Amino acid sequence: MNILIINAGSSSLKYQLMDPDTGVVSAKGLCERIGIDGRLNHSANGKKVVKDIPMPTHSEAITATLNILVDPVDGVIKSTDEIDAVGHRVLHGGMEFFASCIIDDAVIAAIEKCIPLGPLHNPANLMGIRACQAVMPTTPQVAVFDTAFHMTMPPKAYRYAIPTEYYKNDSIRRYGFHGTSHKYVTKRAIELMGTKDIKIVNCHLGNGSSLSAVKDGKCQDTSMGLTPLAGVPMGTRSGDLDAAVVQFIMNKYGMSADECLNMLNKKSGVLAVSGVSSDFRDIEENANAGNADCELALEKFAYEVRKYIGSYAAALGGLDVLVFTAGVGENSATMRARICQDLEYLGVKIDAEKNNTRGKEAIISADDSKVTVWVIPTNEELMIAQDTAELVKAAN
Ligand code: AMP
């Protein structure tokens, strides 16, 4: 089977052509500068191709993608008929979507309804969907939501302690993000442990970071909220914060709410604390060279992640498996060690030698650790491809 995975942003569109059974990616690429001029970056057959192609809208980007996929030299298929289905990454499913689904008019209308919750991403995701529908009208399209995995949270986890009208009238509640990644690593952890009957805390630690608490394969809580700003500090996002800080800064510096939120989303996090970079490799390098602010940024990040692990162990009533994934979680042995430091009371004991691993599935806990600690590289595209294939097969 060939599944085309599309992740449409406001001026970009990423794609992968994947076999959902093997996870093999035969081609992938990025259309960028959509609406400006247009450039296609394509990798297939061990070769990279860059082409300037006018892309006034997402339609031309999709057309360019399909053209290169069937190109006799740079392509990997003979005809677009070989694409069995398209899986679209959609940011916000609001309270409308609890799972991935085949796209029809009602689904499009419901994604539109979620635009106030995902004002930057959902319109772009819809442009990608509509562009695909226009050029491949008979190919099934599936929407996979970043929020869906977290929809099993109970009200005590997802409701905010603010007047009910904001929940009832405006759907303001915790949703959580990175759901496709949390779903993938949960699925793998269950497969690797050989049982669903486990309490898992997943740590997706990358440029954006979030944790999830999972019991019997179902999400019970997650650290991001109505938007991805909540939770642990991230590359450039502040994470959790006393809301009165916003009022204080707005009043003192004459900032609008949008300006203040922009500062919290783009100029905060480990970038702000380190004063050097949002990239954990740069921060680690500078901390090793003696930069105290970089050391504080790493310490703060590890501390906040550790606090979430502790609170989720309390929320789940125990902990069996701790999972590290995404750029930092998969690659930084020192950050994993920092986070797990002093978690022995919870039954988490890291083996320094086993922890010396990067980017592959591995147990990094000691043989006598009560909690099994895993590094599981995430694969959101594979999850999208598998969800898409499953839905399309079931519909036939
Ligand atoms: P992601 O958003 O999942 O792509 O993760 C990006 C983050 O992972 C960046 O901050 C990178 O610096 C970080 N990262 C990638 N490799 C390493 C590494 N070997 N050590 C520390 N951080 C890393």
CSV table of C-alpha atoms and ligand atoms in Angstrom, one decimal:
chain,number,residue,atom,x,y,z
A,1,MET,CA,0.0,0.0,0.0
A,2,ASN,CA,1.2,3.6,-0.7
A,3,ILE,CA,0.0,6.3,1.7
A,4,LEU,CA,0.8,9.9,1.0
A,5,ILE,CA,1.2,11.8,4.3
A,6,ILE,CA,0.6,15.5,4.1
A,7,ASN,CA,1.5,18.1,6.7
A,8,ALA,CA,0.3,21.5,5.4
A,9,GLY,CA,1.5,24.7,7.1
A,10,SER,CA,0.5,28.3,6.1
A,11,SER,CA,3.4,28.6,3.6
A,12,SER,CA,4.8,25.1,3.5
A,13,LEU,CA,3.7,21.5,2.8
A,14,LYS,CA,5.6,18.5,3.9
A,15,TYR,CA,5.0,15.1,2.3
A,16,GLN,CA,6.1,11.5,2.6
A,17,LEU,CA,5.1,8.5,0.5
A,18,MET,CA,5.1,5.5,2.9
A,19,ASP,CA,4.2,1.8,3.0
A,20,PRO,CA,2.2,1.6,6.3
A,21,ASP,CA,3.0,-2.1,6.7
A,22,THR,CA,6.8,-1.7,6.6
A,23,GLY,CA,7.2,2.0,7.5
A,24,VAL,CA,9.4,2.3,4.4
A,25,VAL,CA,9.4,5.8,3.0
A,26,SER,CA,10.0,5.8,-0.7
A,27,ALA,CA,9.9,9.6,-1.2
A,28,LYS,CA,9.7,12.7,0.9
A,29,GLY,CA,9.9,16.4,0.6
A,30,LEU,CA,8.9,19.9,1.4
A,31,CYS,CA,7.2,22.5,-0.7
A,32,GLU,CA,8.1,25.9,0.8
A,33,ARG,CA,7.5,29.6,0.1
A,34,ILE,CA,3.9,28.8,-1.0
A,35,GLY,CA,2.2,32.1,-1.7
A,36,ILE,CA,5.5,33.8,-2.2
A,37,ASP,CA,7.3,32.1,-5.1
A,38,GLY,CA,7.6,28.4,-4.5
A,39,ARG,CA,10.3,25.8,-4.1
A,40,LEU,CA,10.2,22.0,-4.1
A,41,ASN,CA,12.7,20.0,-2.1
A,42,HIS,CA,12.4,16.3,-2.9
A,43,SER,CA,14.3,13.2,-1.8
A,44,ALA,CA,13.9,9.8,-3.4
A,45,ASN,CA,16.0,7.0,-4.8
A,46,GLY,CA,18.9,8.2,-2.7
A,47,LYS,CA,18.9,11.6,-4.4
A,48,LYS,CA,17.9,15.1,-3.5
A,49,VAL,CA,16.3,17.5,-6.0
A,50,VAL,CA,15.5,21.2,-5.5
A,51,LYS,CA,13.2,22.9,-8.1
A,52,ASP,CA,11.8,26.4,-8.2
A,53,ILE,CA,8.2,26.0,-9.1
A,54,PRO,CA,5.6,28.8,-8.9
A,55,MET,CA,3.2,27.9,-6.0
A,56,PRO,CA,0.7,30.7,-5.6
A,57,THR,CA,-1.5,28.4,-3.5
A,58,HIS,CA,-1.4,24.9,-1.9
A,59,SER,CA,-3.0,23.5,-5.0
A,60,GLU,CA,0.2,24.1,-7.1
A,61,ALA,CA,2.2,22.6,-4.2
A,62,ILE,CA,0.2,19.4,-4.3
A,63,THR,CA,0.3,19.3,-8.1
A,64,ALA,CA,4.1,19.8,-7.9
A,65,THR,CA,4.3,17.0,-5.3
A,66,LEU,CA,2.3,14.5,-7.4
A,67,ASN,CA,4.2,15.5,-10.6
A,68,ILE,CA,7.6,14.7,-9.0
A,69,LEU,CA,6.2,11.5,-7.4
A,70,VAL,CA,5.4,10.2,-10.9
A,71,ASP,CA,8.4,11.7,-12.6
A,72,PRO,CA,10.3,9.1,-14.7
A,73,VAL,CA,13.6,10.1,-13.2
A,74,ASP,CA,13.0,11.5,-9.7
A,75,GLY,CA,9.7,9.8,-9.0
A,76,VAL,CA,8.9,6.4,-7.3
A,77,ILE,CA,5.5,5.6,-8.8
A,78,LYS,CA,4.2,5.4,-12.4
A,79,SER,CA,0.8,7.0,-11.8
A,80,THR,CA,-1.0,8.8,-9.0
A,81,ASP,CA,-3.5,5.8,-9.1
A,82,GLU,CA,-0.8,4.0,-7.1
A,83,ILE,CA,-1.5,6.3,-4.1
A,84,ASP,CA,-4.1,4.3,-2.1
A,85,ALA,CA,-5.0,7.1,0.3
A,86,VAL,CA,-3.8,10.5,1.7
A,87,GLY,CA,-3.3,11.0,5.5
A,88,HIS,CA,-3.5,14.6,6.6
A,89,ARG,CA,-2.0,15.9,9.8
A,90,VAL,CA,-4.6,18.3,11.4
A,91,LEU,CA,-3.6,20.3,14.5
A,92,HIS,CA,-6.9,20.8,16.4
A,93,GLY,CA,-9.8,18.5,16.5
A,94,GLY,CA,-11.5,20.4,19.4
A,95,MET,CA,-14.3,18.5,21.0
A,96,GLU,CA,-15.4,17.3,17.5
A,97,PHE,CA,-12.8,14.5,17.0
A,98,PHE,CA,-11.9,11.6,19.3
A,99,ALA,CA,-10.0,9.6,16.6
A,100,SER,CA,-8.8,9.8,13.0
A,101,CYS,CA,-11.5,9.8,10.4
A,102,ILE,CA,-12.2,9.6,6.6
A,103,ILE,CA,-12.7,13.1,5.3
A,104,ASP,CA,-16.1,14.1,3.9
A,105,ASP,CA,-18.1,17.4,3.9
A,106,ALA,CA,-19.2,17.0,7.5
A,107,VAL,CA,-15.6,16.4,8.6
A,108,ILE,CA,-14.4,19.5,6.7
A,109,ALA,CA,-17.2,21.5,8.4
A,110,ALA,CA,-16.1,20.2,11.8
A,111,ILE,CA,-12.5,21.1,11.2
A,112,GLU,CA,-13.6,24.5,10.2
A,113,LYS,CA,-15.5,24.8,13.4
A,114,CYS,CA,-12.3,24.2,15.3
A,115,ILE,CA,-10.5,27.1,13.6
A,116,PRO,CA,-10.9,29.4,16.7
A,117,LEU,CA,-9.0,26.8,18.7
A,118,GLY,CA,-6.2,26.4,16.1
A,119,PRO,CA,-6.3,29.7,14.2
A,120,LEU,CA,-2.9,29.4,12.6
A,121,HIS,CA,-2.8,25.7,11.8
A,122,ASN,CA,-6.3,24.5,11.0
A,123,PRO,CA,-6.9,26.9,8.0
A,124,ALA,CA,-3.5,25.7,6.5
A,125,ASN,CA,-4.4,22.0,7.2
A,126,LEU,CA,-7.8,22.6,5.4
A,127,MET,CA,-6.0,24.2,2.4
A,128,GLY,CA,-3.9,21.0,2.1
A,129,ILE,CA,-7.0,18.8,2.3
A,130,ARG,CA,-8.9,20.9,-0.3
A,131,ALA,CA,-5.9,21.0,-2.7
A,132,CYS,CA,-5.7,17.1,-2.5
A,133,GLN,CA,-9.4,16.7,-3.0
A,134,ALA,CA,-9.2,18.9,-6.1
A,135,VAL,CA,-6.4,17.0,-7.8
A,136,MET,CA,-7.2,13.5,-6.5
A,137,PRO,CA,-11.0,13.5,-6.2
A,138,THR,CA,-11.4,9.7,-6.0
A,139,THR,CA,-8.5,9.0,-3.6
A,140,PRO,CA,-9.7,8.6,0.1
A,141,GLN,CA,-8.5,11.3,2.4
A,142,VAL,CA,-8.0,10.8,6.2
A,143,ALA,CA,-7.6,13.4,8.9
A,144,VAL,CA,-5.3,12.6,11.8
A,145,PHE,CA,-5.6,15.0,14.7
A,146,ASP,CA,-2.8,16.1,17.1
A,147,THR,CA,-5.4,16.4,19.9
A,148,ALA,CA,-7.4,13.1,19.4
A,149,PHE,CA,-5.2,10.7,21.5
A,150,HIS,CA,-5.8,12.9,24.6
A,151,MET,CA,-9.6,12.9,24.2
A,152,THR,CA,-9.9,10.0,26.7
A,153,MET,CA,-8.9,12.3,29.5
A,154,PRO,CA,-11.5,12.5,32.3
A,155,PRO,CA,-13.2,15.9,33.1
A,156,LYS,CA,-11.1,16.3,36.2
A,157,ALA,CA,-8.0,16.4,34.0
A,158,TYR,CA,-9.4,18.5,31.1
A,159,ARG,CA,-11.6,21.0,32.8
A,160,TYR,CA,-10.0,24.3,33.9
A,161,ALA,CA,-11.2,25.7,37.3
A,162,ILE,CA,-12.7,28.8,35.7
A,163,PRO,CA,-16.4,29.7,35.2
A,164,THR,CA,-18.3,26.9,33.4
A,165,GLU,CA,-19.6,29.3,30.7
A,166,TYR,CA,-16.2,29.4,29.0
A,167,TYR,CA,-16.2,25.6,28.7
A,168,LYS,CA,-19.9,25.4,27.6
A,169,ASN,CA,-19.9,28.3,25.3
A,170,ASP,CA,-16.4,28.4,24.0
A,171,SER,CA,-15.0,24.9,24.5
A,172,ILE,CA,-12.2,26.2,26.6
A,173,ARG,CA,-10.5,23.2,28.3
A,174,ARG,CA,-7.3,21.2,28.2
A,175,TYR,CA,-6.8,19.4,24.8
A,176,GLY,CA,-3.1,18.6,24.6
A,177,PHE,CA,-1.0,18.2,21.5
A,178,HIS,CA,1.7,15.9,20.0
A,179,GLY,CA,-1.1,13.3,20.3
A,180,THR,CA,0.1,11.3,17.3
A,181,SER,CA,3.5,10.9,18.8
A,182,HIS,CA,2.1,10.0,22.3
A,183,LYS,CA,-0.2,7.5,20.5
A,184,TYR,CA,2.7,6.0,18.6
A,185,VAL,CA,5.1,5.6,21.6
A,186,THR,CA,2.2,4.2,23.7
A,187,LYS,CA,1.5,1.6,21.1
A,188,ARG,CA,5.1,0.6,20.9
A,189,ALA,CA,5.5,0.6,24.7
A,190,ILE,CA,2.5,-1.8,25.0
A,191,GLU,CA,4.0,-4.0,22.2
A,192,LEU,CA,7.4,-4.0,23.8
A,193,MET,CA,6.1,-4.7,27.3
A,194,GLY,CA,3.7,-7.4,26.0
A,195,THR,CA,0.8,-6.0,28.0
A,196,LYS,CA,-1.7,-3.1,27.9
A,197,ASP,CA,-2.2,-3.3,31.7
A,198,ILE,CA,0.6,-0.8,32.5
A,199,LYS,CA,0.8,2.8,33.7
A,200,ILE,CA,3.0,4.8,31.4
A,201,VAL,CA,4.4,8.3,31.5
A,202,ASN,CA,5.5,9.5,28.0
A,203,CYS,CA,8.0,12.3,27.8
A,204,HIS,CA,8.0,13.9,24.3
A,205,LEU,CA,10.9,16.2,24.6
A,206,GLY,CA,11.9,18.2,21.6
A,207,ASN,CA,11.7,21.8,20.5
A,208,GLY,CA,8.2,21.5,21.7
A,209,SER,CA,7.7,19.3,24.7
A,210,SER,CA,4.8,17.5,26.3
A,211,LEU,CA,4.1,14.7,28.7
A,212,SER,CA,1.2,12.3,28.9
A,213,ALA,CA,-0.1,9.9,31.6
A,214,VAL,CA,-1.5,6.7,30.1
A,215,LYS,CA,-3.3,3.8,31.7
A,216,ASP,CA,-4.5,0.7,29.8
A,217,GLY,CA,-3.4,2.4,26.6
A,218,LYS,CA,-5.7,5.5,27.2
A,219,CYS,CA,-4.5,9.0,27.9
A,220,GLN,CA,-5.5,10.2,31.4
A,221,ASP,CA,-3.7,13.6,31.4
A,222,THR,CA,-1.3,15.6,29.4
A,223,SER,CA,0.8,18.7,30.0
A,224,MET,CA,-0.2,21.0,27.1
A,225,GLY,CA,-3.5,22.7,27.3
A,226,LEU,CA,-5.9,24.7,25.2
A,227,THR,CA,-2.8,25.6,23.2
A,228,PRO,CA,0.7,24.1,23.1
A,229,LEU,CA,1.9,26.9,25.4
A,230,ALA,CA,1.2,25.0,28.6
A,231,GLY,CA,3.3,22.4,30.4
A,232,VAL,CA,7.1,22.2,30.7
A,233,PRO,CA,9.3,25.0,29.4
A,234,MET,CA,10.2,24.4,25.8
A,235,GLY,CA,12.7,25.7,23.1
A,236,THR,CA,10.9,29.1,23.0
A,237,ARG,CA,7.7,28.5,24.9
A,238,SER,CA,7.4,29.4,28.6
A,239,GLY,CA,5.3,26.5,29.7
A,240,ASP,CA,3.1,26.8,32.8
A,241,LEU,CA,2.9,30.3,34.3
A,242,ASP,CA,0.9,32.3,36.7
A,243,ALA,CA,-1.7,34.0,34.4
A,244,ALA,CA,-1.2,37.3,36.3
A,245,VAL,CA,2.3,37.5,34.8
A,246,VAL,CA,0.6,38.3,31.5
A,247,GLN,CA,-1.4,41.2,33.1
A,248,PHE,CA,1.7,42.6,34.8
A,249,ILE,CA,3.8,42.6,31.7
A,250,MET,CA,1.0,44.0,29.5
A,251,ASN,CA,0.4,46.9,31.9
A,252,LYS,CA,4.0,47.7,32.6
A,253,TYR,CA,5.3,47.5,29.0
A,254,GLY,CA,2.1,48.6,27.1
A,255,MET,CA,1.9,45.3,25.3
A,256,SER,CA,-1.2,43.9,23.7
A,257,ALA,CA,-2.4,40.4,24.6
A,258,ASP,CA,-1.2,39.2,21.2
A,259,GLU,CA,2.3,40.7,21.7
A,260,CYS,CA,2.6,39.2,25.2
A,261,LEU,CA,1.5,35.7,24.0
A,262,ASN,CA,3.9,36.0,21.1
A,263,MET,CA,6.7,36.7,23.6
A,264,LEU,CA,5.6,33.7,25.7
A,265,ASN,CA,5.5,31.4,22.6
A,266,LYS,CA,8.5,32.6,20.7
A,267,LYS,CA,11.0,34.3,23.1
A,268,SER,CA,10.7,32.4,26.3
A,269,GLY,CA,11.5,28.8,27.4
A,270,VAL,CA,15.1,27.6,27.5
A,271,LEU,CA,16.0,30.3,24.9
A,272,ALA,CA,15.1,33.0,27.4
A,273,VAL,CA,16.7,31.3,30.5
A,274,SER,CA,19.9,30.3,28.6
A,275,GLY,CA,20.2,33.6,26.8
A,276,VAL,CA,22.0,31.6,24.1
A,277,SER,CA,19.7,29.4,22.0
A,278,SER,CA,16.5,27.4,21.8
A,279,ASP,CA,18.5,24.4,20.6
A,280,PHE,CA,19.4,21.9,23.4
A,281,ARG,CA,22.7,21.0,21.7
A,282,ASP,CA,23.9,24.6,21.8
A,283,ILE,CA,22.7,24.9,25.4
A,284,GLU,CA,24.5,21.7,26.5
A,285,GLU,CA,27.7,22.8,24.7
A,286,ASN,CA,27.7,26.2,26.4
A,287,ALA,CA,26.8,24.7,29.8
A,288,ASN,CA,29.7,22.3,29.4
A,289,ALA,CA,31.9,25.3,28.7
A,290,GLY,CA,30.9,26.9,32.0
A,291,ASN,CA,28.0,29.1,31.0
A,292,ALA,CA,25.9,29.4,34.2
A,293,ASP,CA,22.7,30.6,32.4
A,294,CYS,CA,22.8,27.6,30.1
A,295,GLU,CA,23.3,25.3,33.1
A,296,LEU,CA,20.3,26.9,34.7
A,297,ALA,CA,18.2,26.4,31.6
A,298,LEU,CA,19.0,22.7,31.5
A,299,GLU,CA,18.4,22.3,35.3
A,300,LYS,CA,15.1,24.2,35.0
A,301,PHE,CA,13.9,22.0,32.1
A,302,ALA,CA,14.9,18.8,33.9
A,303,TYR,CA,13.3,19.9,37.1
A,304,GLU,CA,10.0,20.8,35.5
A,305,VAL,CA,9.9,17.5,33.5
A,306,ARG,CA,10.7,15.6,36.7
A,307,LYS,CA,7.9,17.4,38.6
A,308,TYR,CA,5.4,16.3,35.8
A,309,ILE,CA,6.6,12.7,36.0
A,310,GLY,CA,6.0,12.8,39.8
A,311,SER,CA,2.6,14.3,39.5
A,312,TYR,CA,1.6,11.9,36.8
A,313,ALA,CA,2.8,8.9,38.8
A,314,ALA,CA,0.5,10.3,41.6
A,315,ALA,CA,-2.4,10.8,39.1
A,316,LEU,CA,-2.0,7.2,37.8
A,317,GLY,CA,-1.6,5.7,41.2
A,318,GLY,CA,1.8,4.3,40.2
A,319,LEU,CA,4.3,4.0,37.4
A,320,ASP,CA,5.4,1.0,35.4
A,321,VAL,CA,7.0,2.5,32.3
A,322,LEU,CA,8.7,5.8,31.5
A,323,VAL,CA,9.2,6.6,27.9
A,324,PHE,CA,11.6,9.2,26.4
A,325,THR,CA,11.0,10.3,22.8
A,326,ALA,CA,11.6,13.2,20.3
A,327,GLY,CA,14.8,15.1,19.6
A,328,VAL,CA,16.0,15.6,23.2
A,329,GLY,CA,14.4,12.5,24.7
A,330,GLU,CA,15.8,10.2,22.0
A,331,ASN,CA,19.3,11.8,21.8
A,332,SER,CA,20.4,13.4,25.0
A,333,ALA,CA,21.6,10.9,27.5
A,334,THR,CA,22.7,13.7,29.8
A,335,MET,CA,19.2,15.2,29.9
A,336,ARG,CA,17.6,11.8,30.5
A,337,ALA,CA,20.0,11.3,33.4
A,338,ARG,CA,19.3,14.7,34.8
A,339,ILE,CA,15.6,14.1,34.7
A,340,CYS,CA,15.7,10.7,36.3
A,341,GLN,CA,18.1,11.9,39.0
A,342,ASP,CA,16.4,11.5,42.4
A,343,LEU,CA,13.5,9.5,41.0
A,344,GLU,CA,14.6,6.4,42.7
A,345,TYR,CA,11.9,6.8,45.3
A,346,LEU,CA,9.5,6.2,42.5
A,347,GLY,CA,11.3,3.1,41.4
A,348,VAL,CA,13.1,4.8,38.5
A,349,LYS,CA,16.8,3.7,38.3
A,350,ILE,CA,18.8,4.5,35.2
A,351,ASP,CA,21.8,2.3,34.1
A,352,ALA,CA,24.5,4.8,33.0
A,353,GLU,CA,25.9,2.4,30.4
A,354,LYS,CA,22.5,1.5,28.9
A,355,ASN,CA,21.5,5.2,28.9
A,356,ASN,CA,24.5,5.8,26.6
A,357,THR,CA,22.3,5.3,23.5
A,358,ARG,CA,20.8,7.5,20.8
A,359,GLY,CA,17.9,7.4,18.4
A,360,LYS,CA,17.0,3.7,18.7
A,361,GLU,CA,14.6,1.7,20.8
A,362,ALA,CA,16.4,0.7,24.1
A,363,ILE,CA,15.7,0.0,27.7
A,364,ILE,CA,17.9,2.4,29.7
A,365,SER,CA,16.8,1.4,33.2
A,366,ALA,CA,18.9,-0.9,35.5
A,367,ASP,CA,17.8,-4.6,35.8
A,368,ASP,CA,16.6,-3.9,39.3
A,369,SER,CA,14.6,-0.8,38.4
A,370,LYS,CA,11.0,-1.2,39.3
A,371,VAL,CA,10.0,1.1,36.5
A,372,THR,CA,11.1,0.1,33.0
A,373,VAL,CA,12.6,3.2,31.2
A,374,TRP,CA,12.5,3.2,27.5
A,375,VAL,CA,13.9,5.3,24.7
A,376,ILE,CA,11.4,5.0,21.8
A,377,PRO,CA,12.0,7.0,18.7
A,378,THR,CA,8.7,8.6,17.7
A,379,ASN,CA,7.3,8.1,14.2
A,380,GLU,CA,4.3,10.4,13.7
A,381,GLU,CA,4.3,9.7,10.0
A,382,LEU,CA,4.1,6.0,10.5
A,383,MET,CA,1.2,6.5,12.9
A,384,ILE,CA,-0.6,8.7,10.4
A,385,ALA,CA,0.0,6.1,7.6
A,386,GLN,CA,-1.2,3.2,9.8
A,387,ASP,CA,-4.4,5.1,10.9
A,388,THR,CA,-5.1,6.1,7.3
A,389,ALA,CA,-4.6,2.5,6.0
A,390,GLU,CA,-6.7,1.0,8.7
A,391,LEU,CA,-9.6,3.4,8.1
A,392,VAL,CA,-9.5,3.0,4.3
A,393,LYS,CA,-9.3,-0.9,4.6
A,394,ALA,CA,-12.3,-0.9,7.0
A,395,ALA,CA,-14.3,1.3,4.6
A,396,ASN,CA,-13.8,-1.1,1.6
B,1,AMP,P1,12.5,17.9,17.7
B,1,AMP,O1,11.6,19.1,18.0
B,1,AMP,O2,11.9,16.6,18.2
B,1,AMP,O3,13.0,17.8,16.3
B,1,AMP,O4,13.7,18.1,18.7
B,1,AMP,C1,14.6,19.1,18.4
B,1,AMP,C2,15.5,19.3,19.7
B,1,AMP,O5,16.2,18.1,19.9
B,1,AMP,C3,16.5,20.4,19.5
B,1,AMP,O6,16.5,21.3,20.6
B,1,AMP,C4,17.8,19.7,19.4
B,1,AMP,O7,18.9,20.4,19.9
B,1,AMP,C5,17.6,18.5,20.3
B,1,AMP,N1,18.5,17.4,20.0
B,1,AMP,C6,18.7,16.7,18.9
B,1,AMP,N2,19.8,15.9,19.0
B,1,AMP,C7,20.3,16.1,20.2
B,1,AMP,C8,21.4,15.6,21.0
B,1,AMP,N3,22.3,14.7,20.5
B,1,AMP,N4,21.7,16.1,22.2
B,1,AMP,C9,20.9,17.1,22.8
B,1,AMP,N5,19.8,17.6,22.1
B,1,AMP,C10,19.5,17.1,20.9
